CSV table of C-alpha atoms in Angstrom, one decimal:
chain,number,residue,atom,x,y,z
A,165,MET,CA,36.6,30.5,61.0
A,166,PHE,CA,34.7,32.3,58.2
A,167,GLY,CA,31.2,31.4,59.4
A,168,SER,CA,28.6,29.7,57.4
A,169,CYS,CA,27.4,31.2,54.1
A,170,VAL,CA,24.7,28.5,53.6
A,171,LEU,CA,21.2,29.7,54.3
A,172,PRO,CA,18.5,27.4,55.8
A,173,VAL,CA,16.2,25.9,53.2
A,174,SER,CA,13.3,28.1,54.3
A,175,ALA,CA,15.4,31.2,54.1
A,176,ARG,CA,16.6,30.3,50.6
A,177,ILE,CA,13.1,29.8,49.4
A,178,HIS,CA,12.1,33.1,51.0
A,179,ALA,CA,15.0,34.8,49.3
A,180,PHE,CA,14.2,33.2,45.9
A,181,LEU,CA,10.5,34.3,46.2
A,182,TRP,CA,11.6,37.9,46.9
A,183,ALA,CA,14.0,37.8,44.0
A,184,LEU,CA,11.2,36.5,41.7
A,185,ILE,CA,8.9,39.3,42.9
A,186,PHE,CA,11.6,41.9,42.3
A,187,LEU,CA,12.3,40.7,38.8
A,188,THR,CA,8.6,40.5,38.0
A,189,THR,CA,7.9,44.0,39.4
A,190,PHE,CA,11.0,45.9,38.5
A,191,GLY,CA,12.4,44.1,35.5
A,192,LEU,CA,15.9,43.0,34.8
A,193,CYS,CA,18.8,45.4,35.3
A,194,SER,CA,22.4,44.4,34.8
A,195,GLU,CA,25.8,45.8,34.0
A,196,LEU,CA,28.4,44.4,31.7
A,197,LYS,CA,32.0,45.6,31.4
A,198,VAL,CA,33.9,45.0,28.2
A,199,ARG,CA,37.5,45.9,27.3
A,200,VAL,CA,37.8,47.2,23.7
A,201,ARG,CA,40.6,48.7,21.5
A,202,LEU,CA,40.0,52.2,20.2
A,203,ALA,CA,40.9,53.5,16.8
A,204,ASP,CA,44.1,55.1,18.2
A,205,GLY,CA,45.2,51.7,19.6
A,206,GLN,CA,44.4,52.5,23.3
A,207,ILE,CA,42.5,50.1,25.4
A,208,THR,CA,39.4,51.4,27.2
A,209,GLU,CA,36.6,49.8,29.2
A,210,GLU,CA,33.0,50.0,28.1
A,211,VAL,CA,30.3,49.8,30.6
A,212,LEU,CA,27.0,48.5,29.2
A,213,GLU,CA,23.8,48.7,31.4
A,214,ALA,CA,20.4,47.3,30.5
A,215,ASP,CA,17.2,48.1,32.2
A,216,SER,CA,14.3,46.0,31.0
A,217,GLU,CA,11.7,48.0,33.1
A,218,LYS,CA,12.6,51.3,31.4
A,219,ASP,CA,13.4,49.3,28.2
A,220,SER,CA,16.7,51.1,27.7
A,221,ILE,CA,20.4,50.4,27.2
A,222,THR,CA,23.2,52.6,28.3
A,223,LEU,CA,26.8,52.4,27.0
A,224,GLU,CA,29.6,54.5,28.4
A,225,PHE,CA,33.4,54.7,27.8
A,226,LYS,CA,36.3,57.2,27.8
A,227,GLN,CA,38.1,58.1,24.6
A,228,GLY,CA,41.9,58.3,24.4
A,229,ASP,CA,41.7,62.2,24.8
A,230,GLY,CA,39.7,61.9,28.0
A,231,THR,CA,36.3,62.7,26.5
A,232,LEU,CA,33.6,60.7,28.2
A,233,ILE,CA,31.0,59.3,25.8
A,234,THR,CA,27.6,58.2,27.1
A,235,PHE,CA,25.0,56.6,24.8
A,236,VAL,CA,21.4,55.7,25.6
A,237,ALA,CA,19.0,53.7,23.5
A,238,ASP,CA,15.4,54.4,24.6
A,239,PHE,CA,13.3,51.6,23.1
A,240,LYS,CA,10.1,52.8,24.5
A,241,GLN,CA,10.3,56.1,22.6
A,242,ASP,CA,12.6,54.9,19.7
A,243,VAL,CA,15.2,57.6,20.6
A,244,LYS,CA,19.0,57.6,20.6
A,245,ILE,CA,20.9,60.0,22.9
A,246,PHE,CA,24.6,60.7,22.6
A,247,ARG,CA,26.4,62.8,25.2
A,248,ALA,CA,30.0,63.9,25.1
A,249,LEU,CA,31.8,65.5,28.0
A,250,ILE,CA,34.9,67.1,26.4
A,251,LEU,CA,37.8,68.3,28.5
A,252,GLY,CA,38.2,72.1,28.1
A,253,GLU,CA,41.4,73.9,27.2
A,254,LEU,CA,41.7,76.1,30.3
A,255,GLU,CA,44.7,78.0,28.9
A,256,ARG,CA,42.5,79.2,26.0
A,257,GLY,CA,39.6,80.4,28.1
A,258,GLN,CA,37.4,77.4,28.1
A,259,SER,CA,35.6,75.9,31.1
A,260,GLN,CA,36.8,72.6,32.7
A,261,TYR,CA,34.7,70.6,30.4
A,262,GLN,CA,32.1,71.1,27.6
A,263,ALA,CA,28.9,69.0,27.3
A,264,LEU,CA,27.3,68.2,24.0
A,265,CYS,CA,24.1,66.1,23.3
A,266,PHE,CA,22.8,64.8,20.0
A,267,ILE,CA,19.3,63.3,19.8
A,268,SER,CA,18.1,61.1,16.9
A,269,ARG,CA,15.6,58.4,16.0
A,270,LEU,CA,16.3,54.9,17.0
A,271,ASN,CA,15.7,52.4,14.2
A,272,HIS,CA,14.6,48.9,14.7
A,273,ASN,CA,17.2,46.2,14.8
A,274,GLU,CA,20.1,48.6,15.6
A,275,PHE,CA,20.6,46.9,19.0
A,276,ILE,CA,19.4,43.8,20.7
A,277,PRO,CA,16.4,44.2,23.1
A,278,SER,CA,17.1,45.5,26.6
A,279,GLU,CA,15.8,42.2,28.1
A,280,SER,CA,18.3,40.2,26.1
A,281,MET,CA,21.1,42.6,27.0
A,282,ALA,CA,20.3,42.3,30.7
A,283,ARG,CA,21.0,38.5,30.4
A,284,LEU,CA,24.4,38.8,28.8
A,285,ARG,CA,27.4,37.4,30.7
A,286,GLN,CA,31.0,37.1,29.6
A,287,LYS,CA,33.3,34.2,30.4
A,288,ASN,CA,36.6,36.1,30.1
A,289,PRO,CA,36.4,39.7,31.4
A,290,HIS,CA,40.0,40.4,30.7
A,291,ALA,CA,39.8,39.7,26.9
A,292,ILE,CA,40.0,42.6,24.5
A,293,ARG,CA,36.9,42.5,22.4
A,294,MET,CA,36.8,43.2,18.6
A,295,ALA,CA,33.5,43.8,16.9
A,296,GLU,CA,32.5,41.1,14.3
A,297,GLU,CA,31.0,43.7,12.0
A,298,ARG,CA,32.3,47.3,11.4
A,299,ARG,CA,29.2,49.2,10.2
A,300,GLY,CA,29.4,52.3,8.0
A,301,LEU,CA,29.7,55.9,9.2
A,302,ASP,CA,26.5,57.9,9.8
A,303,GLU,CA,26.9,61.6,8.9
A,304,LEU,CA,24.3,63.7,10.6
A,305,THR,CA,23.6,67.4,10.1
A,306,MET,CA,22.1,68.5,13.4
A,307,ASN,CA,20.3,71.8,12.4
A,308,VAL,CA,17.7,72.0,15.2
A,309,ALA,CA,18.2,72.8,18.9
A,310,LEU,CA,16.1,71.2,21.7
A,311,ASN,CA,14.4,72.9,24.6
A,312,LEU,CA,15.7,70.9,27.6
A,313,SER,CA,12.7,71.8,29.8
A,314,ARG,CA,10.3,70.2,27.2
A,315,ALA,CA,12.4,67.4,25.8
A,316,TRP,CA,10.7,64.9,28.1
A,317,GLN,CA,8.2,64.6,25.3
A,318,LEU,CA,10.8,62.8,23.3
A,319,SER,CA,12.4,60.8,26.1
A,320,SER,CA,12.4,60.8,29.9
A,321,HIS,CA,16.2,60.2,29.7
A,322,ILE,CA,17.1,63.5,28.0
A,323,TYR,CA,16.8,65.8,31.0
A,324,ASN,CA,19.2,63.8,33.2
A,325,MET,CA,21.6,63.0,30.4
A,326,CYS,CA,21.7,66.5,28.9
A,327,SER,CA,21.1,68.9,31.7
A,328,GLU,CA,24.8,70.0,31.6
A,329,ALA,CA,24.6,70.6,27.9
A,330,ARG,CA,21.5,72.9,28.0
A,331,GLU,CA,22.4,75.2,25.1
A,332,ALA,CA,24.1,72.4,23.1
A,333,ILE,CA,21.4,69.8,22.6
A,334,TYR,CA,20.9,69.1,18.9
A,335,THR,CA,18.8,67.1,16.6
A,336,ARG,CA,18.1,67.1,12.8
A,337,GLU,CA,15.1,68.4,10.9
A,338,ARG,CA,14.1,65.1,9.3
A,339,ASP,CA,13.6,63.6,12.8
A,340,VAL,CA,11.7,66.7,14.0
A,341,GLN,CA,9.2,66.2,11.2
A,342,HIS,CA,8.6,62.6,12.3
A,343,TRP,CA,8.2,63.6,16.0
A,344,LEU,CA,5.8,66.4,15.1
A,345,GLU,CA,3.6,63.9,13.1
A,346,ARG,CA,3.5,61.8,16.3
A,347,GLY,CA,2.1,64.7,18.3
A,348,VAL,CA,5.2,66.2,19.9
A,349,GLU,CA,4.8,69.9,20.5
A,350,GLY,CA,6.6,72.3,18.2
A,351,SER,CA,7.9,74.3,21.3
A,352,VAL,CA,10.3,71.4,21.9
A,353,PHE,CA,12.4,72.5,18.9
A,354,GLU,CA,14.1,75.6,17.6
A,355,ILE,CA,15.6,75.8,14.1
A,356,LEU,CA,19.1,77.1,14.5
A,357,PRO,CA,19.3,80.7,13.1
A,358,GLN,CA,22.3,80.0,10.9
A,359,SER,CA,22.4,76.3,10.3
A,360,VAL,CA,24.7,74.8,7.7
A,361,ASP,CA,21.7,74.1,5.4
A,362,VAL,CA,20.3,77.6,5.7
A,363,VAL,CA,23.5,79.5,5.2
A,364,PRO,CA,25.7,77.4,2.8
A,365,VAL,CA,28.5,80.0,3.0
A,366,LEU,CA,28.9,79.4,6.7
A,367,LEU,CA,32.5,78.3,7.1
A,368,SER,CA,33.6,75.2,9.0
A,369,CYS,CA,35.2,75.9,12.3
A,370,ARG,CA,38.3,74.1,11.0
A,371,SER,CA,38.9,76.9,8.5
A,372,THR,CA,37.7,79.8,10.7
A,373,ARG,CA,40.5,81.7,12.4
A,374,ASP,CA,38.6,84.1,14.5
A,375,VAL,CA,37.5,82.3,17.6
A,376,TRP,CA,34.5,84.6,18.0
A,377,GLN,CA,33.0,84.0,14.6
A,378,PRO,CA,30.1,81.6,14.0
A,379,CYS,CA,31.0,78.4,12.2
A,380,SER,CA,30.0,74.8,11.4
A,381,CYS,CA,31.4,72.5,14.0
A,382,SER,CA,32.1,68.8,13.6
A,383,PHE,CA,32.3,66.1,16.3
A,384,SER,CA,32.9,62.4,15.7
A,385,LEU,CA,32.7,59.3,17.9
A,386,ARG,CA,32.6,55.6,17.5
A,387,LEU,CA,30.8,52.9,19.5
A,388,GLU,CA,33.6,50.3,19.2
A,389,TRP,CA,31.6,47.3,20.5
A,390,TYR,CA,28.0,46.7,21.2
A,391,PRO,CA,25.5,43.7,20.7
A,392,CYS,CA,23.6,44.5,17.5
A,393,LEU,CA,21.9,41.2,16.7
A,394,LEU,CA,20.8,38.0,18.3
A,395,LYS,CA,22.1,34.7,16.9
A,396,TYR,CA,19.7,31.8,16.5
A,397,CYS,CA,20.6,28.1,16.3
A,398,ARG,CA,18.2,25.3,15.4
A,399,ASN,CA,17.4,22.2,17.5
A,400,ARG,CA,16.2,19.0,15.8
A,401,ASP,CA,13.9,16.6,17.5
A,402,THR,CA,13.4,12.9,16.8
A,403,THR,CA,11.1,13.6,13.9
A,404,GLY,CA,13.8,15.8,12.2
A,405,LYS,CA,11.9,19.0,12.7
A,406,GLY,CA,13.9,22.0,13.9
A,407,SER,CA,13.0,24.7,16.3
A,408,PRO,CA,15.1,27.9,16.6
A,409,TYR,CA,16.5,29.2,19.8
A,410,LYS,CA,18.8,32.1,20.9
A,411,CYS,CA,22.4,30.9,21.1
A,412,GLY,CA,24.5,34.1,21.2
A,413,ILE,CA,24.9,37.7,19.9
A,414,LYS,CA,26.6,39.4,17.0
A,415,SER,CA,28.8,42.4,18.0
A,416,CYS,CA,29.1,45.6,15.9
A,417,SER,CA,31.1,48.8,15.7
A,418,LYS,CA,29.6,52.0,14.3
A,419,GLY,CA,30.8,55.6,13.8
A,420,TYR,CA,28.9,58.9,13.9
A,421,HIS,CA,29.9,62.2,12.5
A,422,PHE,CA,27.8,65.2,13.7
A,423,THR,CA,27.9,68.6,12.1
A,424,TYR,CA,26.1,71.6,13.8
A,425,TYR,CA,26.1,75.3,14.1
A,426,VAL,CA,27.9,77.1,16.9
A,427,PRO,CA,27.7,80.9,17.5
A,428,HIS,CA,31.5,81.1,17.8
A,429,LYS,CA,34.5,78.9,17.2
A,430,GLN,CA,35.5,79.1,20.9
A,431,LEU,CA,32.9,76.3,21.4
A,432,CYS,CA,34.6,74.1,18.9
A,433,LEU,CA,38.4,74.3,19.5
A,434,TRP,CA,39.0,70.6,18.8
A,435,ASP,CA,37.9,71.0,15.2
A,436,GLU,CA,41.0,72.7,13.9
A,437,GLU,CA,43.5,72.2,11.1
A,438,THR,CA,46.6,70.3,12.2
């Protein structure tokens, strides 16, 4: 009635060999969907993708206010990319959405390797996941703008991720110094003309009333659930000697608070006193 789903032995061997060639040539690439609870109590779905060929991990989810957060960890270049697509307030003269990108260095052991991520599977896809460790908040002053057309020197992912942001791609000076020492051209970066550090009297957008005045904008996000460490167990043989092996992951949650210069408050309407 439904036909046969069983391939002949020769065909199965042929398919296996092609799969083996594909994995060897192109690396592992997988997608994992996880349900998590946000700080406001709402449930959202995180989509985690791992690409072992590009040695990268992508995490994407939608916040309760509709903001789409996309995060990429580029292990080849040790770069983190955060992108936020924020719904605009049309009645206040904003466009349909506003794109922001924040670029910073990726430290070792922040996330599990992409190859390990690509092998993750979950037994209960309907379960609501809670991170085992809630890590501290990173407060980042993003006082340097990035030139999108030359940002490939930092990571090949930036152009595709941040092309919609263009004039709103930020990083911080301490990371710039590191990249310059590694040979990245200075033309990639532009010190913001009135960054928070250069002009201490620059008001926060929260306390600025004139929407056309420059100010210091803030944006916060939290990665509610991601694999941060590999767990190891130990086998014991007949002689009593033990050998470690991977037996699971540890999940973490981490928040980020970005502060950066905007030429006018109209670009930061979410950062207002309530």
